[in-house]
């Protein structure tokens, strides 16, 4: 863990989510505190909660620069759309036209030869032969061009496959390094989490164990402790489950439990 402070532009506002519904979560390198611990229950893992809490305390992981580099590398990959079927159809059509004209030229040559053997006039037949031979030459050129285009298309398709594989590898690497970053941040604040459990009704520092992954207490208690150790500036939305948990265990003010301003649950109209 580097323990360094956030870089300019790296911090994220911790405004509590709107009570109108649950926002769709996208997975950033390090969780956005507002999306993760701006509301309790959080409906996510303790590791993500603690990583988000670390983020509010100005901490960043040692792999932050690597995450930026990987993301930039993914964004830089351009994959060309290659229509191999169209290139193949062009070759097939060119081959078909060439074969048709070859047969026509052969037939016209036979006609010219036959007229010569009988002493008949050949001007018209020779004219048709010359015209067909010229068409055949054009068709042969088109067939060569179509085959070359298909070769280039196959090369581009191979490059596109390589680029897709590279992008998939980078995405897997990014996913793994994001996980490493979250784990690193969560480990950094785990001692603070253990202390925060003592202030949460129903919480016990012994439930935390010695290291990340050892927590054996109620998930709701873990979430409240994660919020408590965070340096949040905006109110935290406490759902009915969280409010009831605190009230049923001594009636301590929720604000005192999470050490932050609190918004009570939104109620449906008419309730």
Coordinates of C-alpha atoms in Angstrom, one line a residue:
X1 CA 0.0 0.0 0.0
X2 CA 1.5 3.3 -1.0
X3 CA -0.4 5.4 1.5
X4 CA -0.2 8.4 -0.8
X5 CA -2.9 11.0 -1.0
X6 CA -5.3 11.3 -3.9
X7 CA -4.0 13.0 -7.0
X8 CA -5.8 16.1 -8.4
X9 CA -9.0 15.1 -10.0
X10 CA -8.9 11.6 -8.4
X11 CA -11.3 12.2 -5.6
X12 CA -15.0 11.5 -6.0
X13 CA -18.0 13.3 -4.3
X14 CA -19.7 11.2 -1.6
X15 CA -23.2 12.4 -2.1
X16 CA -25.8 9.9 -1.0
X17 CA -27.7 8.1 -3.7
X18 CA -31.3 9.2 -4.6
X19 CA -33.9 7.2 -2.8
X20 CA -35.8 6.6 -6.0
X21 CA -34.1 3.4 -6.8
X22 CA -30.8 1.5 -6.9
X23 CA -28.3 2.9 -9.4
X24 CA -26.6 0.6 -11.9
X25 CA -23.1 0.0 -10.7
X26 CA -20.1 0.2 -13.1
X27 CA -16.9 -1.1 -11.8
X28 CA -14.2 1.6 -11.6
X29 CA -10.6 0.8 -10.6
X30 CA -11.5 1.7 -7.0
X31 CA -15.1 1.9 -6.0
X32 CA -16.8 5.3 -5.9
X33 CA -17.6 5.9 -2.2
X34 CA -21.0 7.4 -3.0
X35 CA -22.0 4.3 -5.0
X36 CA -20.7 1.9 -2.4
X37 CA -21.1 3.3 1.1
X38 CA -23.5 6.2 0.5
X39 CA -26.4 3.9 1.5
X40 CA -26.7 1.1 4.1
X41 CA -27.4 -1.7 3.5
X42 CA -24.8 -1.5 0.7
X43 CA -25.7 -4.8 -1.1
X44 CA -22.0 -5.4 -1.8
X45 CA -19.0 -7.1 -0.3
X46 CA -17.1 -5.9 2.8
X47 CA -13.9 -5.7 0.6
X48 CA -15.6 -3.2 -1.7
X49 CA -16.9 -1.3 1.3
X50 CA -13.5 -1.0 2.9
X51 CA -11.8 -0.1 -0.4
X52 CA -14.4 2.7 -0.8
X53 CA -13.8 3.8 2.8
X54 CA -10.0 4.0 2.1
X55 CA -10.8 6.1 -0.9
X56 CA -12.6 8.7 1.2
X57 CA -9.5 8.9 3.4
X58 CA -7.4 10.0 0.5
X59 CA -5.6 6.7 -0.1
X60 CA -4.7 5.2 -3.4
X61 CA -3.3 1.8 -4.4
X62 CA 0.2 1.1 -5.5
X63 CA -1.2 -0.2 -8.9
X64 CA -3.0 3.0 -9.7
X65 CA -0.6 4.1 -12.5
X66 CA -0.7 0.6 -13.9
X67 CA -4.5 0.6 -14.0
X68 CA -4.3 3.9 -16.0
X69 CA -1.8 2.4 -18.4
X70 CA -3.9 -0.7 -19.0
X71 CA -7.0 1.4 -19.5
X72 CA -5.2 3.6 -22.0
X73 CA -3.9 0.5 -23.9
X74 CA -7.4 -0.9 -24.2
X75 CA -8.7 2.4 -25.4
X76 CA -5.9 2.6 -28.0
X77 CA -6.9 -0.7 -29.6
X78 CA -8.9 -0.2 -32.8
X79 CA -10.5 -3.2 -34.4
X80 CA -11.4 -2.9 -38.1
X81 CA -14.6 -4.4 -39.3
X82 CA -13.7 -6.7 -42.2
X83 CA -16.4 -8.2 -44.5
X84 CA -14.8 -11.4 -45.7
X85 CA -18.1 -12.7 -47.1
X86 CA -18.3 -9.7 -49.5
X87 CA -14.7 -10.3 -50.6
X88 CA -15.4 -14.0 -51.2
X89 CA -18.5 -13.2 -53.2
X90 CA -16.6 -10.8 -55.4
X91 CA -14.0 -13.5 -56.1
X92 CA -16.7 -16.1 -56.9
X93 CA -18.5 -13.7 -59.2
X94 CA -15.3 -12.8 -61.0
X95 CA -14.4 -16.4 -61.4
X96 CA -17.8 -17.2 -62.8
X97 CA -17.7 -14.3 -65.3
X98 CA -14.2 -15.4 -66.4
X99 CA -15.3 -19.0 -67.0
X100 CA -18.4 -17.8 -68.9
X101 CA -16.3 -15.6 -71.2
X102 CA -13.7 -18.3 -71.7
X103 CA -16.4 -20.6 -73.0
X104 CA -17.8 -17.9 -75.2
X105 CA -14.3 -17.1 -76.7
X106 CA -13.7 -20.8 -77.3
X107 CA -17.1 -21.1 -79.1
X108 CA -16.4 -18.1 -81.2
X109 CA -13.0 -19.3 -82.2
X110 CA -14.6 -22.6 -83.3
X111 CA -17.1 -20.6 -85.3
X112 CA -14.4 -18.6 -87.1
X113 CA -12.4 -21.7 -87.9
X114 CA -15.4 -23.4 -89.3
X115 CA -16.3 -20.5 -91.6
X116 CA -12.7 -20.3 -92.8
X117 CA -12.7 -24.0 -93.6
X118 CA -15.9 -23.5 -95.7
X119 CA -14.7 -20.3 -97.3
X120 CA -17.5 -18.3 -95.7
X121 CA -17.2 -14.7 -94.7
X122 CA -15.6 -14.3 -91.3
X123 CA -15.7 -10.5 -90.5
X124 CA -18.7 -10.6 -88.2
X125 CA -17.5 -13.7 -86.4
X126 CA -14.0 -12.1 -85.9
X127 CA -15.6 -9.0 -84.6
X128 CA -17.6 -11.0 -82.0
X129 CA -14.4 -12.9 -81.1
X130 CA -12.4 -9.7 -80.6
X131 CA -15.1 -8.2 -78.5
X132 CA -15.4 -11.4 -76.3
X133 CA -11.7 -11.6 -75.9
X134 CA -11.6 -8.0 -74.7
X135 CA -14.3 -8.8 -72.2
X136 CA -12.4 -11.8 -71.1
X137 CA -9.3 -9.7 -70.5
X138 CA -11.2 -7.3 -68.3
X139 CA -12.8 -10.2 -66.4
X140 CA -9.4 -11.8 -65.8
X141 CA -8.1 -8.5 -64.4
X142 CA -11.2 -8.2 -62.2
X143 CA -10.6 -11.8 -60.9
X144 CA -6.9 -11.0 -60.1
X145 CA -8.0 -7.8 -58.3
X146 CA -10.7 -9.6 -56.4
X147 CA -8.3 -12.3 -55.3
X148 CA -5.8 -9.7 -54.1
X149 CA -8.6 -7.9 -52.2
X150 CA -9.6 -11.1 -50.6
X151 CA -6.0 -11.7 -49.5
X152 CA -5.8 -8.3 -48.0
X153 CA -9.1 -8.8 -46.3
X154 CA -7.9 -12.0 -44.7
X155 CA -4.8 -10.3 -43.5
X156 CA -6.9 -7.5 -41.9
X157 CA -9.2 -10.1 -40.4
X158 CA -6.3 -11.8 -38.9
X159 CA -5.0 -8.5 -37.5
X160 CA -8.5 -7.8 -36.1
X161 CA -8.6 -11.2 -34.4
X162 CA -5.2 -10.5 -32.8
X163 CA -6.4 -7.1 -31.6
X164 CA -9.5 -8.7 -30.1
X165 CA -7.4 -11.3 -28.3
X166 CA -5.1 -8.6 -27.1
X167 CA -8.0 -6.5 -25.8
X168 CA -9.5 -9.5 -24.0
X169 CA -6.1 -10.2 -22.4
X170 CA -5.9 -6.6 -21.3
X171 CA -9.4 -6.6 -19.9
X172 CA -8.7 -9.7 -17.9
X173 CA -5.5 -8.1 -16.6
X174 CA -7.4 -4.9 -15.7
X175 CA -10.1 -6.8 -13.9
X176 CA -7.4 -8.7 -11.9
X177 CA -5.5 -5.5 -11.1
X178 CA -8.7 -3.8 -10.0
X179 CA -9.3 -6.6 -7.6
X180 CA -5.7 -6.3 -6.3
X181 CA -6.2 -2.5 -5.8
X182 CA -9.4 -3.1 -3.8
X183 CA -7.8 -5.8 -1.7
X184 CA -4.8 -3.6 -1.0
X185 CA -6.9 -0.6 0.0
X186 CA -9.2 -2.8 2.2
X187 CA -6.1 -4.2 4.0
X188 CA -4.8 -0.7 4.7
X189 CA -7.9 0.3 6.6
X190 CA -8.7 -3.1 8.2
X191 CA -7.2 -2.0 11.6
X192 CA -9.5 1.0 11.6
X193 CA -12.4 -1.3 10.7
X194 CA -11.7 -3.4 13.7
X195 CA -11.8 -0.4 15.9
X196 CA -15.0 0.9 14.3
X197 CA -16.8 -2.3 15.1
X198 CA -16.6 -1.5 18.8
X199 CA -18.9 1.6 18.2
X200 CA -21.5 -0.2 16.2
X201 CA -24.4 -1.9 18.1
X202 CA -24.0 -5.6 17.9
X203 CA -20.4 -5.3 16.7
X204 CA -17.4 -6.9 18.2
X205 CA -13.7 -6.3 17.2
X206 CA -13.1 -10.0 17.7
X207 CA -15.4 -10.7 14.8
X208 CA -12.9 -9.1 12.4
X209 CA -10.2 -11.7 12.9
X210 CA -6.6 -10.8 12.2
X211 CA -6.8 -10.0 8.5
X212 CA -9.0 -9.1 5.6
X213 CA -11.4 -12.0 4.8
X214 CA -11.6 -13.1 8.5
X215 CA -14.7 -11.0 9.4
X216 CA -17.4 -13.3 10.9
X217 CA -20.0 -10.8 12.1
X218 CA -23.3 -9.6 10.6
X219 CA -22.9 -8.0 7.2
X220 CA -25.0 -5.0 8.3
X221 CA -22.7 -4.4 11.2
X222 CA -19.7 -4.6 8.9
X223 CA -21.3 -2.0 6.6
X224 CA -22.0 0.4 9.4
X225 CA -18.4 0.1 10.6
X226 CA -17.1 0.7 7.1
X227 CA -19.2 3.9 6.9
X228 CA -18.0 4.9 10.4
X229 CA -14.3 4.7 9.5
X230 CA -14.9 6.7 6.3
X231 CA -14.3 10.4 6.0
X232 CA -17.6 11.2 4.4
X233 CA -18.8 14.8 3.8
X234 CA -22.4 14.1 2.6
X235 CA -25.2 12.5 4.5
X236 CA -25.5 8.7 4.4
X237 CA -28.8 7.1 3.6
X238 CA -29.8 4.5 6.2
X239 CA -32.4 2.1 5.1
X240 CA -35.1 0.8 7.4
X241 CA -33.1 -2.4 8.1
X242 CA -30.1 -0.4 9.3
X243 CA -32.3 2.0 11.4
X244 CA -34.1 -0.9 13.0
X245 CA -30.9 -2.7 13.8
X246 CA -29.5 0.3 15.7
X247 CA -32.8 1.1 17.5
X248 CA -33.3 -2.5 18.6
X249 CA -29.9 -2.5 20.3
X250 CA -30.0 0.4 22.6
X251 CA -31.4 3.3 20.6
X252 CA -28.1 5.0 20.0
X253 CA -28.4 7.9 17.5
X254 CA -27.6 6.6 14.0
X255 CA -25.4 9.7 13.5
X256 CA -23.3 8.6 16.4
X257 CA -23.0 5.1 15.1
X258 CA -21.7 6.1 11.6
X259 CA -20.1 9.3 12.7
X260 CA -21.7 11.2 9.8
X261 CA -24.9 13.0 8.9
X262 CA -27.8 10.6 8.2
X263 CA -30.8 10.6 6.0
X264 CA -33.7 8.4 7.1
X265 CA -35.3 6.0 4.6
X266 CA -37.5 7.4 1.9
X267 CA -41.1 6.3 2.3
X268 CA -43.6 5.6 -0.5
X269 CA -46.3 8.2 -0.9
X270 CA -49.3 7.6 1.4
X271 CA -47.2 5.8 4.0

